[in-house]
PDB file of C-alpha atoms in Angstrom:
ATOM      1  CA  UNK E1416      12.187  30.085   4.687  1.00 64.00           C
ATOM      2  CA  UNK E1417      10.215  30.265   7.995  1.00 71.00           C
ATOM      3  CA  UNK E1418       8.277  33.456   6.858  1.00 69.00           C
ATOM      4  CA  UNK E1419       7.106  31.652   3.664  1.00 76.00           C
ATOM      5  CA  UNK E1420       6.139  28.517   5.523  1.00 79.00           C
ATOM      6  CA  UNK E1421       4.036  30.307   8.069  1.00 77.00           C
ATOM      7  CA  UNK E1422       2.299  32.495   5.372  1.00 77.00           C
ATOM      8  CA  UNK E1423       1.379  29.234   3.657  1.00 82.00           C
ATOM      9  CA  UNK E1424      -0.194  27.769   6.696  1.00 85.00           C
ATOM     10  CA  UNK E1425      -2.110  30.996   7.318  1.00 80.00           C
ATOM     11  CA  UNK E1426      -3.317  31.115   3.623  1.00 82.00           C
ATOM     12  CA  UNK E1427      -4.409  27.545   3.715  1.00 86.00           C
ATOM     13  CA  UNK E1428      -6.343  28.213   6.988  1.00 84.00           C
ATOM     14  CA  UNK E1429      -7.932  31.497   5.590  1.00 82.00           C
ATOM     15  CA  UNK E1430      -9.025  29.474   2.419  1.00 86.00           C
ATOM     16  CA  UNK E1431     -10.810  26.830   4.814  1.00 87.00           C
ATOM     17  CA  UNK E1432     -12.634  29.581   6.565  1.00 84.00           C
ATOM     18  CA  UNK E1433     -13.733  31.171   3.389  1.00 84.00           C
ATOM     19  CA  UNK E1434     -15.193  27.899   2.283  1.00 87.00           C
ATOM     20  CA  UNK E1435     -16.942  27.543   5.521  1.00 86.00           C
ATOM     21  CA  UNK E1436     -18.314  31.063   5.401  1.00 82.00           C
ATOM     22  CA  UNK E1437     -19.704  30.451   1.799  1.00 84.00           C
ATOM     23  CA  UNK E1438     -21.472  27.463   3.006  1.00 85.00           C
ATOM     24  CA  UNK E1439     -22.870  29.326   6.234  1.00 83.00           C
ATOM     25  CA  UNK E1440     -24.060  31.932   3.948  1.00 81.00           C
ATOM     26  CA  UNK E1441     -25.751  29.754   1.459  1.00 83.00           C
ATOM     27  CA  UNK E1442     -27.604  27.925   4.353  1.00 83.00           C
ATOM     28  CA  UNK E1443     -28.525  31.363   5.945  1.00 80.00           C
ATOM     29  CA  UNK E1444     -29.908  32.641   2.496  1.00 79.00           C
ATOM     30  CA  UNK E1445     -32.131  29.445   2.083  1.00 81.00           C
ATOM     31  CA  UNK E1446     -33.471  29.519   5.626  1.00 81.00           C
ATOM     32  CA  UNK E1447     -34.680  33.202   5.132  1.00 77.00           C
ATOM     33  CA  UNK E1448     -37.543  32.001   3.003  1.00 76.00           C
ATOM     34  CA  UNK E1449     -37.208  35.394   1.083  1.00 71.00           C
ATOM     35  CA  UNK E1450     -38.712  37.461   4.056  1.00 76.00           C
ATOM     36  CA  UNK E1451     -37.187  40.961   3.824  1.00 74.00           C
ATOM     37  CA  UNK E1452     -36.419  41.159   7.593  1.00 75.00           C
ATOM     38  CA  UNK E1453     -34.713  37.784   7.485  1.00 79.00           C
ATOM     39  CA  UNK E1454     -32.764  38.612   4.489  1.00 78.00           C
ATOM     40  CA  UNK E1455     -31.629  41.937   5.948  1.00 78.00           C
ATOM     41  CA  UNK E1456     -30.465  40.077   9.140  1.00 80.00           C
ATOM     42  CA  UNK E1457     -28.657  37.584   7.202  1.00 79.00           C
ATOM     43  CA  UNK E1458     -26.923  40.217   5.148  1.00 80.00           C
ATOM     44  CA  UNK E1459     -25.665  42.014   8.361  1.00 81.00           C
ATOM     45  CA  UNK E1460     -24.393  38.710   9.683  1.00 80.00           C
ATOM     46  CA  UNK E1461     -22.793  38.063   6.540  1.00 80.00           C
ATOM     47  CA  UNK E1462     -21.157  41.502   6.519  1.00 81.00           C
ATOM     48  CA  UNK E1463     -19.853  41.100  10.023  1.00 81.00           C
ATOM     49  CA  UNK E1464     -18.286  37.561   9.270  1.00 79.00           C
ATOM     50  CA  UNK E1465     -16.727  38.825   5.900  1.00 81.00           C
ATOM     51  CA  UNK E1466     -15.185  41.806   7.829  1.00 80.00           C
ATOM     52  CA  UNK E1467     -13.773  39.580  10.455  1.00 79.00           C
ATOM     53  CA  UNK E1468     -12.225  37.316   7.996  1.00 78.00           C
ATOM     54  CA  UNK E1469     -10.827  40.376   5.867  1.00 78.00           C
ATOM     55  CA  UNK E1470      -9.203  41.640   8.884  1.00 73.00           C
ATOM     56  CA  UNK E1471      -7.567  38.281   9.662  1.00 71.00           C
ATOM     57  CA  UNK E1472      -6.239  37.894   6.095  1.00 68.00           C
ATOM     58  CA  UNK E1473      -5.042  41.517   5.861  1.00 63.00           C
ATOM     59  CA  UNK E1474      -1.646  41.155   7.354  1.00 57.00           C
ATOM     60  CA  UNK E1475       1.314  43.503   7.557  1.00 54.00           C
ATOM     61  CA  UNK E1476       4.071  42.721   5.139  1.00 62.00           C
ATOM     62  CA  UNK E1477       7.355  41.568   6.836  1.00 65.00           C
ATOM     63  CA  UNK E1478      10.385  43.728   5.822  1.00 67.00           C
ATOM     64  CA  UNK E1479      13.727  43.743   7.289  1.00 70.00           C
ATOM     65  CA  UNK E1480      15.050  47.137   8.573  1.00 71.00           C
ATOM     66  CA  UNK E1481      17.435  47.363   5.499  1.00 72.00           C
ATOM     67  CA  UNK E1482      14.557  47.037   3.157  1.00 69.00           C
ATOM     68  CA  UNK E1483      12.430  49.647   5.079  1.00 67.00           C
ATOM     69  CA  UNK E1484      15.302  52.199   5.071  1.00 71.00           C
ATOM     70  CA  UNK E1485      16.150  51.548   1.427  1.00 72.00           C
ATOM     71  CA  UNK E1486      12.314  52.217   0.381  1.00 64.00           C
ATOM     72  CA  UNK E1487      12.439  55.461   2.081  1.00 63.00           C
ATOM     73  CA  UNK E1488      15.681  56.464   0.481  1.00 59.00           C
ATOM     74  CA  UNK E1489      14.440  55.701  -3.166  1.00 58.00           C
ATOM     75  CA  UNK E1490      11.005  57.063  -2.456  1.00 56.00           C
ATOM     76  CA  UNK E1491       8.851  53.811  -2.553  1.00 55.00           C
ATOM     77  CA  UNK E1492       7.629  54.180   1.031  1.00 55.00           C
ATOM     78  CA  UNK E1493       4.281  55.350   2.220  1.00 56.00           C
ATOM     79  CA  UNK E1494       6.006  58.631   3.140  1.00 58.00           C
ATOM     80  CA  UNK E1495       5.332  59.644  -0.477  1.00 61.00           C
ATOM     81  CA  UNK E1496       2.317  62.102  -0.460  1.00 62.00           C
ATOM     82  CA  UNK E1497      -0.819  60.792  -2.101  1.00 69.00           C
ATOM     83  CA  UNK E1498      -2.159  64.250  -2.759  1.00 77.00           C
ATOM     84  CA  UNK E1499      -1.724  67.861  -1.479  1.00 82.00           C
ATOM     85  CA  UNK E1500      -4.802  69.667   0.241  1.00 84.00           C
ATOM     86  CA  UNK E1501      -4.252  72.741  -1.861  1.00 82.00           C
ATOM     87  CA  UNK E1502      -3.679  74.844   1.141  1.00 86.00           C
ATOM     88  CA  UNK E1503      -0.022  75.746   1.243  1.00 86.00           C
ATOM     89  CA  UNK E1504       0.353  76.292   4.956  1.00 91.00           C
ATOM     90  CA  UNK E1505      -1.616  73.030   5.714  1.00 89.00           C
ATOM     91  CA  UNK E1506       0.400  71.128   3.420  1.00 86.00           C
ATOM     92  CA  UNK E1507       3.506  72.236   5.070  1.00 86.00           C
ATOM     93  CA  UNK E1508       2.262  71.098   8.412  1.00 86.00           C
ATOM     94  CA  UNK E1509       1.439  67.802   6.928  1.00 84.00           C
ATOM     95  CA  UNK E1510       5.059  67.408   5.522  1.00 83.00           C
ATOM     96  CA  UNK E1511       3.563  67.568   1.927  1.00 81.00           C
ATOM     97  CA  UNK E1512       0.062  66.281   2.128  1.00 83.00           C
ATOM     98  CA  UNK E1513      -2.086  63.188   2.783  1.00 84.00           C
ATOM     99  CA  UNK E1514      -0.353  59.857   2.385  1.00 79.00           C
ATOM    100  CA  UNK E1515      -1.553  56.299   1.600  1.00 73.00           C
ATOM    101  CA  UNK E1516      -2.852  54.323   4.451  1.00 75.00           C
ATOM    102  CA  UNK E1517      -3.730  57.354   6.632  1.00 79.00           C
ATOM    103  CA  UNK E1518      -7.096  58.020   8.043  1.00 83.00           C
ATOM    104  CA  UNK E1519      -7.403  61.901   8.451  1.00 84.00           C
ATOM    105  CA  UNK E1520     -10.235  63.089  10.864  1.00 87.00           C
ATOM    106  CA  UNK E1521     -11.360  66.724  10.494  1.00 87.00           C
ATOM    107  CA  UNK E1522     -12.821  67.654  13.820  1.00 87.00           C
ATOM    108  CA  UNK E1523     -14.497  70.805  14.973  1.00 86.00           C
ATOM    109  CA  UNK E1524     -17.689  72.378  16.423  1.00 86.00           C
ATOM    110  CA  UNK E1525     -20.967  72.199  14.434  1.00 81.00           C
ATOM    111  CA  UNK E1526     -21.253  74.713  11.588  1.00 78.00           C
ATOM    112  CA  UNK E1527     -17.591  75.346  11.680  1.00 84.00           C
ATOM    113  CA  UNK E1528     -16.823  74.427   8.069  1.00 82.00           C
ATOM    114  CA  UNK E1529     -15.664  70.798   8.222  1.00 84.00           C
ATOM    115  CA  UNK E1530     -17.717  69.515   5.461  1.00 79.00           C
ATOM    116  CA  UNK E1531     -16.745  72.433   2.978  1.00 80.00           C
ATOM    117  CA  UNK E1532     -13.203  71.794   4.034  1.00 85.00           C
ATOM    118  CA  UNK E1533     -13.462  68.184   3.083  1.00 84.00           C
ATOM    119  CA  UNK E1534     -15.244  68.916  -0.183  1.00 82.00           C
ATOM    120  CA  UNK E1535     -12.422  71.437  -1.095  1.00 84.00           C
ATOM    121  CA  UNK E1536      -9.691  68.812  -0.240  1.00 86.00           C
ATOM    122  CA  UNK E1537     -11.370  66.417  -2.769  1.00 83.00           C
ATOM    123  CA  UNK E1538     -11.884  69.163  -5.347  1.00 82.00           C
ATOM    124  CA  UNK E1539      -8.253  70.033  -5.295  1.00 82.00           C
ATOM    125  CA  UNK E1540      -7.409  66.429  -5.655  1.00 80.00           C
ATOM    126  CA  UNK E1541      -9.768  65.630  -8.444  1.00 81.00           C
ATOM    127  CA  UNK E1542     -10.043  69.061 -10.472  1.00 77.00           C
ATOM    128  CA  UNK E1543      -6.807  70.850 -10.057  1.00 70.00           C
ATOM    129  CA  UNK E1544      -3.418  69.139 -10.152  1.00 64.00           C
ATOM    130  CA  UNK E1545      -3.720  65.703  -8.815  1.00 55.00           C
ATOM    131  CA  UNK E1546      -6.324  63.996 -10.915  1.00 66.00           C
ATOM    132  CA  UNK E1547      -7.038  61.621  -7.977  1.00 74.00           C
ATOM    133  CA  UNK E1548     -10.450  59.793  -7.945  1.00 80.00           C
ATOM    134  CA  UNK E1549     -12.486  60.566  -4.824  1.00 81.00           C
ATOM    135  CA  UNK E1550     -15.848  59.591  -3.231  1.00 83.00           C
ATOM    136  CA  UNK E1551     -17.384  62.101  -0.917  1.00 81.00           C
ATOM    137  CA  UNK E1552     -20.090  60.397   1.211  1.00 81.00           C
ATOM    138  CA  UNK E1553     -22.312  62.842   2.901  1.00 79.00           C
ATOM    139  CA  UNK E1554     -24.725  62.097   5.810  1.00 77.00           C
ATOM    140  CA  UNK E1555     -25.782  65.728   6.040  1.00 75.00           C
ATOM    141  CA  UNK E1556     -25.779  67.649   2.851  1.00 78.00           C
ATOM    142  CA  UNK E1557     -27.492  66.413  -0.154  1.00 81.00           C
ATOM    143  CA  UNK E1558     -25.969  66.054  -3.684  1.00 83.00           C
ATOM    144  CA  UNK E1559     -27.375  69.371  -4.732  1.00 85.00           C
ATOM    145  CA  UNK E1560     -25.927  71.237  -1.847  1.00 85.00           C
ATOM    146  CA  UNK E1561     -22.534  69.740  -2.504  1.00 84.00           C
ATOM    147  CA  UNK E1562     -22.898  70.548  -6.108  1.00 85.00           C
ATOM    148  CA  UNK E1563     -23.749  74.241  -5.412  1.00 87.00           C
ATOM    149  CA  UNK E1564     -20.767  74.472  -3.077  1.00 85.00           C
ATOM    150  CA  UNK E1565     -18.470  73.021  -5.796  1.00 83.00           C
ATOM    151  CA  UNK E1566     -19.840  75.416  -8.461  1.00 84.00           C
ATOM    152  CA  UNK E1567     -19.496  78.205  -6.068  1.00 86.00           C
ATOM    153  CA  UNK E1568     -15.790  77.395  -5.471  1.00 83.00           C
ATOM    154  CA  UNK E1569     -15.049  76.605  -9.131  1.00 82.00           C
ATOM    155  CA  UNK E1570     -16.742  79.599 -10.735  1.00 84.00           C
ATOM    156  CA  UNK E1571     -16.171  82.088  -8.122  1.00 85.00           C
ATOM    157  CA  UNK E1572     -19.808  82.973  -7.619  1.00 86.00           C
ATOM    158  CA  UNK E1573     -21.244  83.429  -4.125  1.00 88.00           C
ATOM    159  CA  UNK E1574     -22.957  80.363  -2.889  1.00 86.00           C
ATOM    160  CA  UNK E1575     -25.987  82.379  -1.603  1.00 87.00           C
ATOM    161  CA  UNK E1576     -26.697  83.594  -5.090  1.00 88.00           C
ATOM    162  CA  UNK E1577     -26.667  79.999  -6.672  1.00 87.00           C
ATOM    163  CA  UNK E1578     -28.881  78.627  -3.771  1.00 87.00           C
ATOM    164  CA  UNK E1579     -31.389  81.551  -4.104  1.00 88.00           C
ATOM    165  CA  UNK E1580     -31.244  81.524  -7.760  1.00 86.00           C
ATOM    166  CA  UNK E1581     -30.416  85.296  -8.109  1.00 89.00           C
ATOM    167  CA  UNK E1582     -27.582  84.933 -10.557  1.00 87.00           C
ATOM    168  CA  UNK E1583     -27.360  87.573 -13.344  1.00 88.00           C
ATOM    169  CA  UNK E1584     -26.459  86.550 -16.907  1.00 88.00           C
ATOM    170  CA  UNK E1585     -22.638  86.970 -16.523  1.00 88.00           C
ATOM    171  CA  UNK E1586     -22.791  84.651 -13.427  1.00 88.00           C
ATOM    172  CA  UNK E1587     -24.820  82.005 -15.233  1.00 88.00           C
ATOM    173  CA  UNK E1588     -22.317  81.993 -18.118  1.00 90.00           C
ATOM    174  CA  UNK E1589     -19.443  81.611 -15.711  1.00 87.00           C
ATOM    175  CA  UNK E1590     -21.109  78.530 -14.178  1.00 87.00           C
ATOM    176  CA  UNK E1591     -22.114  76.824 -17.496  1.00 89.00           C
ATOM    177  CA  UNK E1592     -18.664  77.456 -18.642  1.00 88.00           C
ATOM    178  CA  UNK E1593     -17.125  75.707 -15.632  1.00 84.00           C
ATOM    179  CA  UNK E1594     -19.631  72.835 -15.869  1.00 85.00           C
ATOM    180  CA  UNK E1595     -18.656  72.419 -19.489  1.00 87.00           C
ATOM    181  CA  UNK E1596     -14.945  72.259 -18.442  1.00 82.00           C
ATOM    182  CA  UNK E1597     -15.496  69.819 -15.831  1.00 80.00           C
ATOM    183  CA  UNK E1598     -17.374  67.513 -18.221  1.00 81.00           C
ATOM    184  CA  UNK E1599     -14.478  67.657 -20.600  1.00 80.00           C
ATOM    185  CA  UNK E1600     -11.992  66.785 -17.866  1.00 75.00           C
ATOM    186  CA  UNK E1601     -14.023  63.825 -16.715  1.00 76.00           C
ATOM    187  CA  UNK E1602     -13.198  65.033 -13.283  1.00 72.00           C
ATOM    188  CA  UNK E1603     -12.944  61.724 -11.045  1.00 79.00           C
ATOM    189  CA  UNK E1604     -15.188  62.875  -8.084  1.00 81.00           C
ATOM    190  CA  UNK E1605     -18.176  61.180  -7.121  1.00 84.00           C
ATOM    191  CA  UNK E1606     -21.018  62.099  -4.436  1.00 83.00           C
ATOM    192  CA  UNK E1607     -23.084  59.660  -2.521  1.00 81.00           C
ATOM    193  CA  UNK E1608     -25.778  61.304  -0.511  1.00 76.00           C
ATOM    194  CA  UNK E1609     -28.168  58.320   0.119  1.00 67.00           C
ATOM    195  CA  UNK E1610     -25.968  56.344   2.501  1.00 58.00           C
ATOM    196  CA  UNK E1611     -27.782  55.203   5.583  1.00 61.00           C
ATOM    197  CA  UNK E1612     -25.279  54.738   8.456  1.00 57.00           C
ATOM    198  CA  UNK E1613     -25.812  51.125  10.236  1.00 61.00           C
ATOM    199  CA  UNK E1614     -23.931  49.103  12.830  1.00 53.00           C
ATOM    200  CA  UNK E1615     -23.221  45.305  12.332  1.00 51.00           C
ATOM    201  CA  UNK E1616     -25.581  43.172  14.208  1.00 46.00           C
TER     202      UNK E1616
END
Protein backbone atom coordinates (compact mmCIF):
# COMPACT_ATOMS: atom_id res chain seq x y z
CA UNK A 1 0.00 0.00 0.00
CA UNK A 2 1.10 3.58 -0.58
CA UNK A 3 1.05 4.32 3.14
CA UNK A 4 3.43 1.43 3.92
CA UNK A 5 5.76 2.42 1.05
CA UNK A 6 5.99 6.01 2.31
CA UNK A 7 6.63 4.83 5.85
CA UNK A 8 9.42 2.55 4.60
CA UNK A 9 11.16 5.42 2.82
CA UNK A 10 10.86 7.67 5.86
CA UNK A 11 12.18 4.93 8.14
CA UNK A 12 15.24 4.36 5.91
CA UNK A 13 15.89 8.12 5.85
CA UNK A 14 15.69 8.35 9.63
CA UNK A 15 18.08 5.41 9.97
CA UNK A 16 20.64 7.17 7.73
CA UNK A 17 20.24 10.38 9.75
CA UNK A 18 20.78 8.43 12.96
CA UNK A 19 24.01 6.94 11.63
CA UNK A 20 25.21 10.39 10.55
CA UNK A 21 24.27 11.82 13.94
CA UNK A 22 26.18 9.08 15.76
CA UNK A 23 29.29 9.78 13.68
CA UNK A 24 28.99 13.52 14.35
CA UNK A 25 28.62 12.91 18.08
CA UNK A 26 31.69 10.68 18.12
CA UNK A 27 33.73 13.32 16.29
CA UNK A 28 32.49 16.06 18.63
CA UNK A 29 33.39 13.98 21.68
CA UNK A 30 36.92 13.40 20.42
CA UNK A 31 37.39 17.09 19.62
CA UNK A 32 36.50 18.23 23.14
CA UNK A 33 39.80 17.00 24.53
CA UNK A 34 38.01 16.28 27.82
CA UNK A 35 37.60 19.98 28.68
CA UNK A 36 34.53 20.48 30.85
CA UNK A 37 33.14 23.46 28.91
CA UNK A 38 33.72 21.76 25.57
CA UNK A 39 32.04 18.57 26.75
CA UNK A 40 29.08 20.57 28.02
CA UNK A 41 28.74 22.39 24.70
CA UNK A 42 28.97 19.09 22.81
CA UNK A 43 26.25 17.59 24.99
CA UNK A 44 23.96 20.57 24.35
CA UNK A 45 24.47 20.23 20.58
CA UNK A 46 23.84 16.50 20.80
CA UNK A 47 20.66 17.08 22.76
CA UNK A 48 19.42 19.57 20.17
CA UNK A 49 20.14 17.21 17.25
CA UNK A 50 18.54 14.22 19.00
CA UNK A 51 15.44 16.24 19.82
CA UNK A 52 15.12 17.39 16.21
CA UNK A 53 15.47 13.84 14.88
CA UNK A 54 13.04 12.51 17.48
CA UNK A 55 10.44 15.05 16.40
CA UNK A 56 10.87 13.94 12.80
CA UNK A 57 10.58 10.25 13.63
CA UNK A 58 7.53 10.70 15.86
CA UNK A 59 4.75 10.67 13.35
CA UNK A 60 1.01 10.61 13.75
CA UNK A 61 -0.55 7.22 13.10
CA UNK A 62 -2.70 7.11 10.00
CA UNK A 63 -6.24 5.87 10.64
CA UNK A 64 -9.38 5.84 8.58
CA UNK A 65 -12.40 7.63 9.98
CA UNK A 66 -14.04 4.23 10.46
CA UNK A 67 -11.12 3.08 12.64
CA UNK A 68 -11.24 6.28 14.68
CA UNK A 69 -14.95 6.05 15.39
CA UNK A 70 -14.69 2.35 16.21
CA UNK A 71 -11.89 3.06 18.71
CA UNK A 72 -14.11 5.59 20.47
CA UNK A 73 -17.02 3.15 20.55
CA UNK A 74 -15.05 0.28 22.12
CA UNK A 75 -13.10 2.51 24.52
CA UNK A 76 -9.64 2.22 22.92
CA UNK A 77 -9.15 5.88 22.11
CA UNK A 78 -7.24 8.58 23.97
CA UNK A 79 -10.57 9.77 25.34
CA UNK A 80 -10.20 7.19 28.11
CA UNK A 81 -9.08 9.00 31.31
CA UNK A 82 -5.57 8.22 32.50
CA UNK A 83 -6.38 9.21 36.06
CA UNK A 84 -8.75 11.36 38.05
CA UNK A 85 -7.63 14.45 39.94
CA UNK A 86 -9.43 13.42 43.12
CA UNK A 87 -11.53 16.60 43.03
CA UNK A 88 -15.04 15.55 42.01
CA UNK A 89 -16.16 18.90 40.57
CA UNK A 90 -12.93 19.34 38.61
CA UNK A 91 -13.11 15.80 37.23
CA UNK A 92 -16.63 16.58 36.04
CA UNK A 93 -15.35 19.68 34.23
CA UNK A 94 -12.58 17.57 32.65
CA UNK A 95 -15.08 14.92 31.53
CA UNK A 96 -13.57 12.31 33.82
CA UNK A 97 -9.97 13.38 34.38
CA UNK A 98 -6.63 13.69 32.60
CA UNK A 99 -6.00 11.73 29.42
CA UNK A 100 -2.94 10.31 27.64
CA UNK A 101 -1.25 12.79 25.31
CA UNK A 102 -2.49 15.88 27.10
CA UNK A 103 -0.28 18.61 28.52
CA UNK A 104 -2.17 20.29 31.33
CA UNK A 105 -1.01 23.73 32.49
CA UNK A 106 -2.00 24.95 35.96
CA UNK A 107 -1.84 28.75 35.82
CA UNK A 108 -2.33 31.31 38.54
CA UNK A 109 -0.83 34.23 40.41
CA UNK A 110 2.24 33.69 42.63
CA UNK A 111 1.49 31.93 45.92
CA UNK A 112 -2.01 31.01 44.74
CA UNK A 113 -1.50 27.29 45.43
CA UNK A 114 -0.44 25.93 42.03
CA UNK A 115 2.36 23.70 43.33
CA UNK A 116 0.34 22.19 46.21
CA UNK A 117 -2.48 21.47 43.75
CA UNK A 118 -0.10 19.67 41.39
CA UNK A 119 1.28 17.66 44.31
CA UNK A 120 -2.27 16.71 45.30
CA UNK A 121 -3.00 15.48 41.78
CA UNK A 122 0.13 13.31 41.86
CA UNK A 123 -0.67 12.13 45.39
CA UNK A 124 -4.13 11.01 44.38
CA UNK A 125 -2.85 9.23 41.27
CA UNK A 126 -0.07 7.39 43.09
CA UNK A 127 -1.41 6.87 46.62
CA UNK A 128 -5.17 6.62 46.41
CA UNK A 129 -7.02 4.68 43.75
CA UNK A 130 -5.00 4.94 40.56
CA UNK A 131 -1.57 3.49 41.43
CA UNK A 132 -0.18 5.58 38.57
CA UNK A 133 3.58 6.27 38.63
CA UNK A 134 4.41 9.96 38.82
CA UNK A 135 7.43 12.27 38.82
CA UNK A 136 7.18 15.67 40.50
CA UNK A 137 9.93 17.99 39.24
CA UNK A 138 10.22 21.04 41.44
CA UNK A 139 12.09 24.21 40.52
CA UNK A 140 10.93 26.01 43.67
CA UNK A 141 10.30 23.73 46.64
CA UNK A 142 12.97 21.28 47.75
CA UNK A 143 12.22 17.62 48.45
CA UNK A 144 11.84 18.23 52.20
CA UNK A 145 9.16 20.88 51.63
CA UNK A 146 7.28 18.60 49.24
CA UNK A 147 7.57 15.73 51.70
CA UNK A 148 6.17 17.90 54.50
CA UNK A 149 3.18 18.87 52.36
CA UNK A 150 2.52 15.25 51.46
CA UNK A 151 2.71 14.14 55.07
CA UNK A 152 0.41 16.96 56.14
CA UNK A 153 -2.21 15.93 53.59
CA UNK A 154 -1.84 12.20 54.17
CA UNK A 155 -1.83 12.28 57.98
CA UNK A 156 -4.22 15.20 58.43
CA UNK A 157 -1.67 17.15 60.47
CA UNK A 158 -1.28 20.93 59.96
CA UNK A 159 1.69 21.77 57.75
CA UNK A 160 2.89 24.51 60.10
CA UNK A 161 3.27 22.03 62.96
CA UNK A 162 5.40 19.73 60.79
CA UNK A 163 7.60 22.56 59.50
CA UNK A 164 8.04 24.11 62.96
CA UNK A 165 8.47 20.70 64.60
CA UNK A 166 5.78 21.36 67.21
CA UNK A 167 4.08 17.98 66.92
CA UNK A 168 2.73 16.23 69.99
CA UNK A 169 3.07 12.48 70.53
CA UNK A 170 -0.28 11.59 68.90
CA UNK A 171 0.54 13.59 65.77
CA UNK A 172 3.96 11.98 65.49
CA UNK A 173 2.32 8.56 65.73
CA UNK A 174 -0.10 9.52 62.94
CA UNK A 175 2.75 10.58 60.70
CA UNK A 176 4.88 7.52 61.49
CA UNK A 177 1.92 5.26 60.79
CA UNK A 178 1.24 6.88 57.42
CA UNK A 179 4.91 6.71 56.41
CA UNK A 180 4.90 2.99 57.21
CA UNK A 181 1.77 2.51 55.10
CA UNK A 182 3.33 4.33 52.15
CA UNK A 183 6.47 2.20 52.45
CA UNK A 184 4.37 -0.96 52.35
CA UNK A 185 2.39 0.32 49.38
CA UNK A 186 5.54 1.15 47.46
CA UNK A 187 3.75 4.29 46.27
CA UNK A 188 5.18 5.07 42.79
CA UNK A 189 5.68 8.81 43.25
CA UNK A 190 9.13 10.32 42.77
CA UNK A 191 10.48 13.80 43.48
CA UNK A 192 13.31 15.64 41.68
CA UNK A 193 14.36 18.93 43.24
CA UNK A 194 17.85 19.38 41.82
CA UNK A 195 16.88 19.97 38.19
CA UNK A 196 18.53 23.03 36.65
CA UNK A 197 16.45 24.53 33.82
CA UNK A 198 18.51 25.07 30.68
CA UNK A 199 17.85 26.03 27.08
CA UNK A 200 19.39 24.17 24.11
CA UNK A 201 22.28 26.01 22.50
